[in-house]
Tab-separated table of C-alpha atoms and ligand atoms in Angstrom:
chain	number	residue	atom	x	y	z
Y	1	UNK	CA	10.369	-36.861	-146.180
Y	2	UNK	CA	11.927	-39.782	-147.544
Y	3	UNK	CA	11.802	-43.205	-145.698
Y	4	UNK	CA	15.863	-43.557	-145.972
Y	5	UNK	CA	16.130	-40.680	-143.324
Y	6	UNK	CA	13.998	-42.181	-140.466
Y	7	UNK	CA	16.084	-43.699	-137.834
Y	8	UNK	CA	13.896	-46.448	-135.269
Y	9	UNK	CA	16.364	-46.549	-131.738
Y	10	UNK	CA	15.335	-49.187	-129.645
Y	11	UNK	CA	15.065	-47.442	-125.997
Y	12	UNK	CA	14.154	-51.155	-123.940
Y	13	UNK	CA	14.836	-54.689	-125.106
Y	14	UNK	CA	11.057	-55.453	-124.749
Y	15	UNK	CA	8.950	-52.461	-125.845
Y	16	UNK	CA	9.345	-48.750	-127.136
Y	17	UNK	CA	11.756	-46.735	-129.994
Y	18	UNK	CA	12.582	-43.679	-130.684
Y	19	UNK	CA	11.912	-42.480	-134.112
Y	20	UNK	CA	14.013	-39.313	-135.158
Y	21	UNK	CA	13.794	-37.761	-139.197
Y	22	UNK	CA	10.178	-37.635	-139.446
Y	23	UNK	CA	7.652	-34.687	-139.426
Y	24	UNK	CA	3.938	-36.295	-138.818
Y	25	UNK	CA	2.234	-33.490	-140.328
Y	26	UNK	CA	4.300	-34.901	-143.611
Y	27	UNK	CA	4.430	-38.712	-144.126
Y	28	UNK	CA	4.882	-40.139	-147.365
Y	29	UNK	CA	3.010	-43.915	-147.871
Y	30	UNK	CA	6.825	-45.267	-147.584
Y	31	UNK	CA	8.015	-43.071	-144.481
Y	32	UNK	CA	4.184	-44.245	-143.149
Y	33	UNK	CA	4.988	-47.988	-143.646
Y	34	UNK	CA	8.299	-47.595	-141.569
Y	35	UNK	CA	6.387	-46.201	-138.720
Y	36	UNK	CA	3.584	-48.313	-138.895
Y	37	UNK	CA	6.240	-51.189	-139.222
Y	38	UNK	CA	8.181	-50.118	-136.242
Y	39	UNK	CA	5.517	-49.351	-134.013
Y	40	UNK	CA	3.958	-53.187	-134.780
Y	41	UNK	CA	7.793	-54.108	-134.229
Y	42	UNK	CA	8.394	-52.006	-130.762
Y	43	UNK	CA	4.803	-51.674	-129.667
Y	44	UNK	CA	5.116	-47.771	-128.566
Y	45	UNK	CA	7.029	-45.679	-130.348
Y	46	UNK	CA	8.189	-41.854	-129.810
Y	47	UNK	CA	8.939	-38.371	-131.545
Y	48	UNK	CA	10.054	-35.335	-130.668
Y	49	UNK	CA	9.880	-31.893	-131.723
Y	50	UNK	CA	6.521	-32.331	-133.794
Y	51	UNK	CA	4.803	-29.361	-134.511
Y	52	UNK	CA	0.683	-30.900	-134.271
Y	53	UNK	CA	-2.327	-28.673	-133.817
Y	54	UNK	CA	-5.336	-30.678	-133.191
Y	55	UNK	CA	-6.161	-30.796	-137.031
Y	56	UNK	CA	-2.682	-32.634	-137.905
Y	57	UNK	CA	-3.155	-35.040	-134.617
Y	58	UNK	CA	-6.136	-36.733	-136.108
Y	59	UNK	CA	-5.148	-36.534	-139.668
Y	60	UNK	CA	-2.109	-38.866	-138.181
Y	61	UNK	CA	-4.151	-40.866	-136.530
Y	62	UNK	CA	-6.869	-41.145	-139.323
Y	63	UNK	CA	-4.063	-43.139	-141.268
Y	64	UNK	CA	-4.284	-45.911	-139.243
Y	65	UNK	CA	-7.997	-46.265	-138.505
Y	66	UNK	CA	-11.220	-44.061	-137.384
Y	67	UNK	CA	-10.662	-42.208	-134.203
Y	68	UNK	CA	-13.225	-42.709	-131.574
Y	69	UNK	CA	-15.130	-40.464	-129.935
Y	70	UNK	CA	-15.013	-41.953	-126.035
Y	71	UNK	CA	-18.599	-42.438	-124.469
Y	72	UNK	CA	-17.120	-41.160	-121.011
Y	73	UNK	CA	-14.722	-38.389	-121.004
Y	74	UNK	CA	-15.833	-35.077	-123.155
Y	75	UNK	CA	-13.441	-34.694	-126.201
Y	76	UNK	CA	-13.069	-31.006	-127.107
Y	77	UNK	CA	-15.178	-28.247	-128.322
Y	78	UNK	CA	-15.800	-29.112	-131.845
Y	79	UNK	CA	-13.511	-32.289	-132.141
Y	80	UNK	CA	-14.748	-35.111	-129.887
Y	81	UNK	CA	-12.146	-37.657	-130.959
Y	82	UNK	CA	-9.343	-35.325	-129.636
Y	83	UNK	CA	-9.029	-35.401	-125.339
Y	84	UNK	CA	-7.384	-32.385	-123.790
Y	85	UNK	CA	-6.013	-34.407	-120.475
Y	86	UNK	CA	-5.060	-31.480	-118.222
Y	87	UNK	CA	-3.124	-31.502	-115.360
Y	88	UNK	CA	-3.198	-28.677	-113.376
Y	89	UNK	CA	-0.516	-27.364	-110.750
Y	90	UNK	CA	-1.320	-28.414	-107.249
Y	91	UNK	CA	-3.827	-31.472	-108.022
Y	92	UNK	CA	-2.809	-35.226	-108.930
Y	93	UNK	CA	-3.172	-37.131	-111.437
Y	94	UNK	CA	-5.853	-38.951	-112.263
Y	95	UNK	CA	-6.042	-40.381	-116.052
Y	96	UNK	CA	-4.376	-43.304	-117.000
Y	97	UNK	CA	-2.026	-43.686	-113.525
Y	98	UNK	CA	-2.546	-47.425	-113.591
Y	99	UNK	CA	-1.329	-50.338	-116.090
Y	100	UNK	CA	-3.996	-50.575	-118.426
Y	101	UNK	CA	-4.565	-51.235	-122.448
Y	102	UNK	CA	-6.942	-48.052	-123.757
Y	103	UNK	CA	-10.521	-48.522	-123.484
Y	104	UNK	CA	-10.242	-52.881	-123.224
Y	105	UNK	CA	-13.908	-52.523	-122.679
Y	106	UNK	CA	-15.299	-51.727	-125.682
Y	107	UNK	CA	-16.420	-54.606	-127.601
Y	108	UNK	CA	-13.696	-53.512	-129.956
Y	109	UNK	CA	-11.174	-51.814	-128.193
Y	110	UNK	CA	-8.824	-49.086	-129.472
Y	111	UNK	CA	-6.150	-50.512	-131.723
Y	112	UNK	CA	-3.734	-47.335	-130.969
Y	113	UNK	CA	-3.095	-44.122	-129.274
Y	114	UNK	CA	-1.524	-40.727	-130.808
Y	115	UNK	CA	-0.543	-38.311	-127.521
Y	116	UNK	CA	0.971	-35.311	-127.836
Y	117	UNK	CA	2.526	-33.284	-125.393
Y	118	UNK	CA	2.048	-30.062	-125.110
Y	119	UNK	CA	3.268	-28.783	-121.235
Y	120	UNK	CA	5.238	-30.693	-119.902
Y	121	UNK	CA	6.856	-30.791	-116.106
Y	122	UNK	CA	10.191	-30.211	-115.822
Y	123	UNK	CA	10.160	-33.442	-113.534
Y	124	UNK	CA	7.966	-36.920	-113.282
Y	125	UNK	CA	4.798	-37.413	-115.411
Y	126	UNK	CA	6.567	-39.939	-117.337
Y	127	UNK	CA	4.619	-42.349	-119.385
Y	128	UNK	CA	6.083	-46.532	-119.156
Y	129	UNK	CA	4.902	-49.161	-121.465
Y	130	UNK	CA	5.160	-52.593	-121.050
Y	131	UNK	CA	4.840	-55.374	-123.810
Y	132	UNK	CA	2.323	-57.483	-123.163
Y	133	UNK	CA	4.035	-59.896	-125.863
Y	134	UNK	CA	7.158	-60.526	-123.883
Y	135	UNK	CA	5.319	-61.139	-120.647
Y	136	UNK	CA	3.440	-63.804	-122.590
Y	137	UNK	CA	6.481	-65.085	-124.135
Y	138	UNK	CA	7.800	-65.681	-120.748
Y	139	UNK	CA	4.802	-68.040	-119.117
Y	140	UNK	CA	6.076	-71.184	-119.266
Y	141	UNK	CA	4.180	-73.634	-121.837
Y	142	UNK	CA	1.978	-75.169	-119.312
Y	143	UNK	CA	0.678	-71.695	-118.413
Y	144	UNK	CA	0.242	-70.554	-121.625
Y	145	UNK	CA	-2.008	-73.230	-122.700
Y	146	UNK	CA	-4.034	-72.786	-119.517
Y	147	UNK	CA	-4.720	-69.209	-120.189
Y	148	UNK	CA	-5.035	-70.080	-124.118
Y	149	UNK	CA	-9.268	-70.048	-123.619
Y	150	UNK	CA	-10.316	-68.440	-121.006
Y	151	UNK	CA	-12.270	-65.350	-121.368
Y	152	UNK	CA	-12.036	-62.469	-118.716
Y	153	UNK	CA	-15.011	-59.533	-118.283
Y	154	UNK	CA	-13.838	-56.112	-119.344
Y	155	UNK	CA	-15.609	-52.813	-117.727
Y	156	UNK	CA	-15.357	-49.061	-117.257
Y	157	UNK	CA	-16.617	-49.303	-113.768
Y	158	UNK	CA	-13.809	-49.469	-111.929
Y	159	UNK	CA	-12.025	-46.253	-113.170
Y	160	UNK	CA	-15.020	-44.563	-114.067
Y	161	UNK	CA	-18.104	-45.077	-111.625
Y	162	UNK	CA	-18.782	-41.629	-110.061
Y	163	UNK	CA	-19.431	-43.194	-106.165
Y	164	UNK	CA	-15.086	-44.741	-106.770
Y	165	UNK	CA	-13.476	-41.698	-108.640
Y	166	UNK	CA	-14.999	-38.637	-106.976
Y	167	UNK	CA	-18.412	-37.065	-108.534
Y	168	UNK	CA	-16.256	-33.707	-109.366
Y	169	UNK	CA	-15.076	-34.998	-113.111
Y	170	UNK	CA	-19.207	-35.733	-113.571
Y	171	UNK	CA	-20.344	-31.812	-112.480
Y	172	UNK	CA	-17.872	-29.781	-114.773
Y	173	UNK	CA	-15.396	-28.979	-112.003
Y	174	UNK	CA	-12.480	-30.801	-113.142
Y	175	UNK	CA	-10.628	-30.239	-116.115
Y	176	UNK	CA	-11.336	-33.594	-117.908
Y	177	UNK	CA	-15.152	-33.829	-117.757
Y	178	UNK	CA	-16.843	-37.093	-117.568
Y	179	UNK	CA	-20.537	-37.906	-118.784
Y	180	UNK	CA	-22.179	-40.424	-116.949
Y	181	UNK	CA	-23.447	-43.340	-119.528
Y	182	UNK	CA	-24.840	-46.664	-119.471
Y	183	UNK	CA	-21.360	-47.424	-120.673
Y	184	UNK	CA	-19.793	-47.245	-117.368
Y	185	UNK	CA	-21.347	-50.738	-116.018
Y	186	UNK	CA	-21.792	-52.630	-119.443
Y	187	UNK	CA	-19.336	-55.676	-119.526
Y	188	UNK	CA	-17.497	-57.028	-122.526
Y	189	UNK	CA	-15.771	-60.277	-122.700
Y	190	UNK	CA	-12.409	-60.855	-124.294
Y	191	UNK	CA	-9.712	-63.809	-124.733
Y	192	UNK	CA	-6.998	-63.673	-121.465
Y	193	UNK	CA	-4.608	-64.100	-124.561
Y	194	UNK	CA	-5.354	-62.434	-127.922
Y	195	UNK	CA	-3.473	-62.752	-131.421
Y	196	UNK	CA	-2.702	-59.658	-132.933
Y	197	UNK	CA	-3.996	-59.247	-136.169
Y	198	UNK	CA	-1.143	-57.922	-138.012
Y	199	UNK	CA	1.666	-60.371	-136.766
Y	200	UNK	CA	0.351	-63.240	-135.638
Y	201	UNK	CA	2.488	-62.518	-132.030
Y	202	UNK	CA	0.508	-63.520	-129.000
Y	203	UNK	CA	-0.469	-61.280	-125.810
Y	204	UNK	CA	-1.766	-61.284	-122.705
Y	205	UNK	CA	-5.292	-59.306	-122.960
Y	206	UNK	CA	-5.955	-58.346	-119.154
Y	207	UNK	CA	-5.429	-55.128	-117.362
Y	208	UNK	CA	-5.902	-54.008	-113.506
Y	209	UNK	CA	-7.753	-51.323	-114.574
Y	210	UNK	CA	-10.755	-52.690	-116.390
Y	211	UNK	CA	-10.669	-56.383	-116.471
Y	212	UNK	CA	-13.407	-57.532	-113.592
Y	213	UNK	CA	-12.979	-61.188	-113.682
Y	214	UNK	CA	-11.983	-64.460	-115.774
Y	215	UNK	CA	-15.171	-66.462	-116.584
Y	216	UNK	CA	-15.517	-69.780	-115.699
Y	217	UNK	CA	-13.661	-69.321	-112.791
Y	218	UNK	CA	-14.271	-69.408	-108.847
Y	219	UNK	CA	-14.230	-65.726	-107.736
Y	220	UNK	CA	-11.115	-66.984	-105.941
Y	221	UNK	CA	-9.415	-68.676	-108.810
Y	222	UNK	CA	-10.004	-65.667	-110.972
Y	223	UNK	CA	-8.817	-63.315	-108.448
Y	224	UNK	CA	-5.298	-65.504	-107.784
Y	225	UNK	CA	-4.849	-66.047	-111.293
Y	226	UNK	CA	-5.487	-62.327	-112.220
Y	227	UNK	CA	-3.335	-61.512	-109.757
Y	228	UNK	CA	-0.370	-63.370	-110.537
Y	229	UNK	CA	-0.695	-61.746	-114.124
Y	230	UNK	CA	-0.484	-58.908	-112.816
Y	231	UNK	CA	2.496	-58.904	-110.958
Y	232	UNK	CA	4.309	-60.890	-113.699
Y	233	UNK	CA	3.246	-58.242	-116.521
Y	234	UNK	CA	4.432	-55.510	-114.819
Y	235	UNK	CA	8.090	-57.467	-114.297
Y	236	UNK	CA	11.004	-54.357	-115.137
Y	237	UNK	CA	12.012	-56.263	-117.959
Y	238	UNK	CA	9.161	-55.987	-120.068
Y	239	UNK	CA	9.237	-52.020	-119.769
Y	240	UNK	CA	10.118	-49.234	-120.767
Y	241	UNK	CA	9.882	-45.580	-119.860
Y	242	UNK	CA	8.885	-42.277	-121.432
Y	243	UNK	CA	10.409	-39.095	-120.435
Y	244	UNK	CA	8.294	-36.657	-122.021
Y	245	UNK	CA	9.603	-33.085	-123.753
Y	246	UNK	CA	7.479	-30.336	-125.169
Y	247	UNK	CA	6.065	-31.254	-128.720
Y	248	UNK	CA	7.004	-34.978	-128.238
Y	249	UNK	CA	4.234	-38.045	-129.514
Y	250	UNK	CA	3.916	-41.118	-128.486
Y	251	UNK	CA	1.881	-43.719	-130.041
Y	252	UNK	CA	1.458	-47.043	-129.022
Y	253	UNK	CA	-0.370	-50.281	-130.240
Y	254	UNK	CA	-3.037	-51.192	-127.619
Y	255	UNK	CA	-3.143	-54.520	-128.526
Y	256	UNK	CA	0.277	-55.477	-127.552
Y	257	UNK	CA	1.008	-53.136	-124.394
Y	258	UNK	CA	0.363	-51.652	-121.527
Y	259	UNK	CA	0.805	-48.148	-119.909
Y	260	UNK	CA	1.066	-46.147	-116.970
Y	261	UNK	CA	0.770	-42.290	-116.594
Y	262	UNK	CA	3.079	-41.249	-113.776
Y	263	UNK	CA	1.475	-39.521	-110.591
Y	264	UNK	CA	4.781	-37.937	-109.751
Y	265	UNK	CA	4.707	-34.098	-110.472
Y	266	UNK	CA	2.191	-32.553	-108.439
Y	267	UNK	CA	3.527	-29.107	-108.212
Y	268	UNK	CA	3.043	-28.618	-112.044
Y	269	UNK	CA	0.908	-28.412	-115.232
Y	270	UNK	CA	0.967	-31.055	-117.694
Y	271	UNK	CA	-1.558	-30.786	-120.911
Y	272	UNK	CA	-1.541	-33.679	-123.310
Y	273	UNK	CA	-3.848	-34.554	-126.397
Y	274	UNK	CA	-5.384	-37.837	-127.027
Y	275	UNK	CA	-6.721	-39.344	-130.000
Y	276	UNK	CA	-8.052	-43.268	-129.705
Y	277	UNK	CA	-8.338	-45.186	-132.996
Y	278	UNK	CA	-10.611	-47.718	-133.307
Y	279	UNK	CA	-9.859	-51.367	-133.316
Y	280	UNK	CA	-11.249	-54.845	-133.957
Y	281	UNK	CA	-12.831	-57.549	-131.513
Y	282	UNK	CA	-9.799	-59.255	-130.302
Y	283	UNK	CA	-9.647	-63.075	-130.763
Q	1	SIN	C1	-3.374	-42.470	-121.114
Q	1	SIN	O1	-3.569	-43.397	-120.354
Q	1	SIN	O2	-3.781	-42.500	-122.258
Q	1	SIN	C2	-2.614	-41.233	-120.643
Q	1	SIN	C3	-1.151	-41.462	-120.632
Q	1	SIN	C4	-0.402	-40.270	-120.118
Q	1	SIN	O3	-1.006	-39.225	-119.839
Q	1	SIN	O4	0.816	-40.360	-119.981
Protein backbone atom coordinates (compact mmCIF):
# COMPACT_ATOMS: atom_id res chain seq x y z
CA UNK A 1 0.00 0.00 0.00
CA UNK A 2 1.86 2.92 -0.90
CA UNK A 3 1.51 6.25 1.08
CA UNK A 4 0.78 8.29 -2.38
CA UNK A 5 -2.70 6.50 -2.52
CA UNK A 6 -4.12 7.50 0.94
CA UNK A 7 -6.47 10.33 0.71
CA UNK A 8 -7.15 12.32 4.51
CA UNK A 9 -10.93 14.29 3.84
CA UNK A 10 -11.54 16.59 6.43
CA UNK A 11 -15.36 15.77 7.53
CA UNK A 12 -15.58 19.05 10.36
CA UNK A 13 -13.43 22.17 10.49
CA UNK A 14 -12.45 21.24 14.12
CA UNK A 15 -12.00 17.46 14.49
CA UNK A 16 -12.31 14.13 12.40
CA UNK A 17 -11.16 12.80 8.54
CA UNK A 18 -11.89 10.36 6.54
CA UNK A 19 -9.10 8.26 5.35
CA UNK A 20 -9.90 6.20 2.08
CA UNK A 21 -6.81 3.86 0.15
CA UNK A 22 -5.66 2.09 3.10
CA UNK A 23 -6.07 -1.58 4.28
CA UNK A 24 -5.02 -1.69 8.24
CA UNK A 25 -4.24 -5.22 8.16
CA UNK A 26 -1.36 -3.81 5.56
CA UNK A 27 0.46 -0.56 6.51
CA UNK A 28 3.74 0.16 5.31
CA UNK A 29 6.08 2.50 7.97
CA UNK A 30 5.29 5.42 5.27
CA UNK A 31 1.40 4.73 4.76
CA UNK A 32 1.68 4.36 8.95
CA UNK A 33 3.28 7.85 9.31
CA UNK A 34 0.39 9.44 7.18
CA UNK A 35 -2.14 8.02 9.48
CA UNK A 36 -0.45 8.57 12.51
CA UNK A 37 0.18 12.17 11.07
CA UNK A 38 -3.39 12.77 10.24
CA UNK A 39 -4.94 11.42 13.14
CA UNK A 40 -2.42 13.89 15.45
CA UNK A 41 -3.62 16.51 12.70
CA UNK A 42 -7.64 15.72 12.86
CA UNK A 43 -7.76 14.09 16.26
CA UNK A 44 -10.25 11.09 15.13
CA UNK A 45 -9.95 9.72 12.09
CA UNK A 46 -12.15 7.03 10.03
CA UNK A 47 -12.08 3.95 7.54
CA UNK A 48 -14.28 2.00 5.93
CA UNK A 49 -14.56 -1.31 4.51
CA UNK A 50 -11.64 -2.87 6.70
CA UNK A 51 -11.63 -6.37 6.90
CA UNK A 52 -10.16 -6.80 11.03
CA UNK A 53 -10.57 -9.97 13.04
CA UNK A 54 -9.57 -9.42 16.53
CA UNK A 55 -5.89 -10.54 15.75
CA UNK A 56 -5.38 -7.60 13.04
CA UNK A 57 -7.29 -4.98 15.55
CA UNK A 58 -4.54 -5.16 18.07
CA UNK A 59 -1.71 -5.69 15.75
CA UNK A 60 -3.00 -1.99 14.52
CA UNK A 61 -3.19 -0.79 17.58
CA UNK A 62 0.14 -2.37 18.89
CA UNK A 63 1.84 0.17 16.38
CA UNK A 64 1.11 2.93 18.30
CA UNK A 65 1.59 1.76 21.89
CA UNK A 66 0.66 -1.33 24.35
CA UNK A 67 -3.00 -1.98 24.52
CA UNK A 68 -4.46 -2.09 27.93
CA UNK A 69 -6.23 -4.52 29.46
CA UNK A 70 -9.19 -2.30 31.40
CA UNK A 71 -9.43 -3.12 35.26
CA UNK A 72 -13.38 -2.80 34.94
CA UNK A 73 -15.05 -4.15 31.97
CA UNK A 74 -14.05 -8.00 30.96
CA UNK A 75 -12.12 -7.95 27.58
CA UNK A 76 -12.77 -11.19 25.67
CA UNK A 77 -12.13 -14.79 26.07
CA UNK A 78 -8.51 -15.10 25.49
CA UNK A 79 -7.70 -11.40 24.47
CA UNK A 80 -8.34 -8.99 27.37
CA UNK A 81 -7.15 -5.87 25.56
CA UNK A 82 -9.95 -6.36 22.92
CA UNK A 83 -13.83 -5.19 24.38
CA UNK A 84 -16.76 -6.74 22.59
CA UNK A 85 -19.34 -3.64 23.41
CA UNK A 86 -22.68 -5.26 22.51
CA UNK A 87 -25.74 -3.74 22.00
CA UNK A 88 -28.52 -5.79 21.91
CA UNK A 89 -32.07 -5.16 20.23
CA UNK A 90 -34.58 -3.82 22.65
CA UNK A 91 -32.09 -2.44 25.51
CA UNK A 92 -30.18 1.07 25.53
CA UNK A 93 -27.15 2.00 25.48
CA UNK A 94 -25.03 2.21 28.05
CA UNK A 95 -21.08 2.52 27.18
CA UNK A 96 -19.61 5.59 26.35
CA UNK A 97 -23.20 7.74 25.85
CA UNK A 98 -21.63 10.74 27.51
CA UNK A 99 -18.67 13.25 26.45
CA UNK A 100 -15.78 11.76 27.88
CA UNK A 101 -11.81 11.18 26.99
CA UNK A 102 -11.16 7.07 27.44
CA UNK A 103 -10.27 5.96 30.77
CA UNK A 104 -8.98 9.93 32.08
CA UNK A 105 -8.60 8.12 35.31
CA UNK A 106 -5.84 6.14 35.05
CA UNK A 107 -2.77 7.72 36.20
CA UNK A 108 -1.82 7.44 32.57
CA UNK A 109 -4.69 7.48 30.55
CA UNK A 110 -5.19 5.86 27.12
CA UNK A 111 -3.39 7.78 24.42
CA UNK A 112 -5.88 6.26 21.59
CA UNK A 113 -8.74 4.13 20.65
CA UNK A 114 -9.04 1.53 17.57
CA UNK A 115 -13.12 0.60 17.23
CA UNK A 116 -14.35 -1.41 14.81
CA UNK A 117 -17.69 -1.94 13.78
CA UNK A 118 -18.99 -4.88 13.22
CA UNK A 119 -23.24 -4.59 13.29
CA UNK A 120 -24.26 -1.76 12.78
CA UNK A 121 -28.04 -0.11 12.94
CA UNK A 122 -29.41 0.92 10.00
CA UNK A 123 -30.25 4.22 12.02
CA UNK A 124 -28.61 6.33 15.15
CA UNK A 125 -25.67 4.88 17.18
CA UNK A 126 -23.51 7.43 15.74
CA UNK A 127 -20.28 8.20 17.39
CA UNK A 128 -19.35 12.54 17.63
CA UNK A 129 -16.01 13.78 18.59
CA UNK A 130 -15.19 16.97 19.68
CA UNK A 131 -11.63 18.63 19.78
CA UNK A 132 -10.75 19.49 22.90
CA UNK A 133 -7.92 21.74 21.16
CA UNK A 134 -10.30 24.11 19.49
CA UNK A 135 -12.46 24.56 22.55
CA UNK A 136 -9.24 25.61 24.27
CA UNK A 137 -8.22 27.72 21.49
CA UNK A 138 -11.37 29.58 21.90
CA UNK A 139 -11.15 30.66 25.90
CA UNK A 140 -10.21 33.93 25.80
CA UNK A 141 -6.51 34.64 27.22
CA UNK A 142 -7.60 35.56 30.61
CA UNK A 143 -9.32 32.17 30.92
CA UNK A 144 -6.76 30.27 29.64
CA UNK A 145 -4.21 31.36 32.03
CA UNK A 146 -6.66 30.79 34.88
CA UNK A 147 -7.19 27.23 34.01
CA UNK A 148 -3.29 26.97 33.00
CA UNK A 149 -2.59 25.18 36.81
CA UNK A 150 -5.23 23.91 38.21
CA UNK A 151 -5.51 20.28 38.71
CA UNK A 152 -8.99 18.47 38.60
CA UNK A 153 -9.64 14.70 40.34
CA UNK A 154 -10.27 12.01 37.78
CA UNK A 155 -12.44 8.72 38.83
CA UNK A 156 -14.30 5.68 37.56
CA UNK A 157 -16.97 6.11 40.10
CA UNK A 158 -19.31 7.91 38.49
CA UNK A 159 -19.87 5.62 35.40
CA UNK A 160 -18.88 2.63 37.04
CA UNK A 161 -20.03 2.26 40.82
CA UNK A 162 -22.50 -0.69 40.87
CA UNK A 163 -25.22 1.25 43.49
CA UNK A 164 -25.29 4.39 40.05
CA UNK A 165 -25.18 2.04 36.92
CA UNK A 166 -27.37 -0.93 37.86
CA UNK A 167 -25.63 -4.15 39.64
CA UNK A 168 -26.71 -6.30 36.35
CA UNK A 169 -23.22 -5.49 34.28
CA UNK A 170 -21.42 -6.78 37.87
CA UNK A 171 -23.52 -10.45 37.97
CA UNK A 172 -22.90 -11.63 34.27
CA UNK A 173 -26.33 -10.61 32.99
CA UNK A 174 -25.44 -7.99 30.65
CA UNK A 175 -23.50 -8.33 27.70
CA UNK A 176 -20.48 -6.13 28.71
CA UNK A 177 -19.49 -7.58 32.11
CA UNK A 178 -18.01 -5.45 34.72
CA UNK A 179 -15.63 -6.64 37.66
CA UNK A 180 -15.89 -4.77 40.63
CA UNK A 181 -12.18 -3.38 41.66
CA UNK A 182 -10.64 -1.09 43.99
CA UNK A 183 -10.23 0.84 40.79
CA UNK A 184 -13.67 2.11 40.70
CA UNK A 185 -13.17 4.76 43.73
CA UNK A 186 -9.30 5.44 43.38
CA UNK A 187 -8.78 9.16 42.26
CA UNK A 188 -6.11 10.48 39.94
CA UNK A 189 -5.23 14.02 39.48
CA UNK A 190 -4.51 15.66 36.17
CA UNK A 191 -3.77 19.32 34.67
CA UNK A 192 -7.46 21.13 33.60
CA UNK A 193 -5.20 21.87 30.47
CA UNK A 194 -2.62 19.34 29.22
CA UNK A 195 0.11 19.67 26.32
CA UNK A 196 0.11 16.98 24.03
CA UNK A 197 3.19 15.33 23.72
CA UNK A 198 3.57 15.03 20.10
CA UNK A 199 2.60 18.68 19.01
CA UNK A 200 3.00 20.84 21.54
CA UNK A 201 -1.05 21.96 20.91
CA UNK A 202 -2.85 22.63 24.14
CA UNK A 203 -6.24 20.97 25.50
CA UNK A 204 -8.65 21.09 27.84
CA UNK A 205 -8.20 17.76 30.10
CA UNK A 206 -11.76 17.48 31.86
CA UNK A 207 -14.67 15.31 31.05
CA UNK A 208 -18.39 14.99 32.61
CA UNK A 209 -17.92 11.60 32.87
CA UNK A 210 -14.99 11.06 35.17
CA UNK A 211 -13.59 14.29 36.30
CA UNK A 212 -14.99 14.72 40.17
CA UNK A 213 -13.68 18.06 40.98
CA UNK A 214 -10.89 20.88 40.39
CA UNK A 215 -8.57 21.03 43.46
CA UNK A 216 -8.05 23.95 45.21
CA UNK A 217 -11.31 25.02 44.63
CA UNK A 218 -14.62 25.71 46.75
CA UNK A 219 -16.97 22.78 45.93
CA UNK A 220 -18.95 25.65 44.40
CA UNK A 221 -16.24 27.23 42.37
CA UNK A 222 -15.26 23.87 41.01
CA UNK A 223 -18.69 22.92 40.21
CA UNK A 224 -19.43 26.52 38.20
CA UNK A 225 -16.23 26.41 36.60
CA UNK A 226 -16.59 22.69 35.54
CA UNK A 227 -19.67 23.48 34.40
CA UNK A 228 -19.10 26.23 32.18
CA UNK A 229 -16.41 23.88 30.49
CA UNK A 230 -18.67 21.80 29.88
CA UNK A 231 -21.14 23.53 28.07
CA UNK A 232 -18.46 25.44 26.10
CA UNK A 233 -16.63 22.04 25.00
CA UNK A 234 -19.47 20.57 23.75
CA UNK A 235 -20.21 24.01 21.48
CA UNK A 236 -21.39 22.41 17.62
CA UNK A 237 -18.45 23.88 16.27
CA UNK A 238 -15.90 21.91 17.78
CA UNK A 239 -17.64 18.56 16.51
CA UNK A 240 -18.02 16.31 14.44
CA UNK A 241 -20.10 13.23 13.78
CA UNK A 242 -19.64 9.57 12.91
CA UNK A 243 -22.11 7.70 10.94
CA UNK A 244 -21.01 4.30 11.31
CA UNK A 245 -21.14 1.39 8.31
CA UNK A 246 -20.31 -2.26 8.65
CA UNK A 247 -16.43 -2.88 8.75
CA UNK A 248 -15.75 0.88 9.38
CA UNK A 249 -12.74 2.03 12.26
CA UNK A 250 -12.44 4.79 13.97
CA UNK A 251 -9.55 5.81 15.96
CA UNK A 252 -9.12 8.73 17.83
CA UNK A 253 -6.36 10.47 19.99
CA UNK A 254 -7.63 10.66 23.61
CA UNK A 255 -5.58 13.31 24.45
CA UNK A 256 -7.02 15.87 22.23
CA UNK A 257 -10.89 14.86 22.08
CA UNK A 258 -13.81 13.93 23.28
CA UNK A 259 -16.65 11.44 22.38
CA UNK A 260 -20.07 10.47 22.66
CA UNK A 261 -21.74 7.07 21.77
CA UNK A 262 -25.26 7.82 20.57
CA UNK A 263 -28.29 6.32 22.64
CA UNK A 264 -30.51 6.59 19.62
CA UNK A 265 -31.26 3.06 18.11
CA UNK A 266 -32.95 1.06 20.56
CA UNK A 267 -34.78 -1.29 18.36
CA UNK A 268 -31.42 -2.78 17.09
CA UNK A 269 -28.08 -4.62 17.58
CA UNK A 270 -24.93 -2.84 17.43
CA UNK A 271 -21.49 -4.91 18.22
CA UNK A 272 -18.29 -2.93 18.21
CA UNK A 273 -14.60 -3.88 19.25
CA UNK A 274 -12.42 -1.84 21.41
CA UNK A 275 -8.86 -1.79 21.87
CA UNK A 276 -7.32 1.10 24.43
CA UNK A 277 -3.61 1.90 24.01
CA UNK A 278 -1.79 3.03 26.67
CA UNK A 279 -0.65 6.53 27.24
CA UNK A 280 1.57 8.79 29.33
CA UNK A 281 0.82 10.99 32.56
CA UNK A 282 -0.46 14.08 31.01
CA UNK A 283 1.31 17.36 31.97
C1 LIG B 1 -16.53 4.39 23.58
O1 LIG B 1 -16.81 5.28 24.36
O2 LIG B 1 -15.39 3.98 23.49
C2 LIG B 1 -17.61 3.76 22.71
C3 LIG B 1 -17.93 4.60 21.54
C4 LIG B 1 -19.03 4.01 20.70
O3 LIG B 1 -19.50 2.90 20.98
O4 LIG B 1 -19.45 4.66 19.75
Amino acid sequence: MSPESIEVRPLAGAVGAEIGGVDLRDLSDDAFARVREALLTHGAVFFRDQTFDPDAQIAFARRFGEPEVHPIVEGMDGRPEMLRVHKPAGASASFGVGWHTDNSFFERPSLGSVLYGETIPPVGGDTLYASMEAAYQALSPRMQSFLGDLRAVHSASRAYDPDGVGREKYEGKAPLRYRYSEAVHEEVEHPVVRTHVDTGARSIYVNPMFTQRICDLAESESHAILEMLYQHCARPDFQCRFRWTPGAVALWDNRQVWHYAMDDYREHERVMYRVTIAGERPV
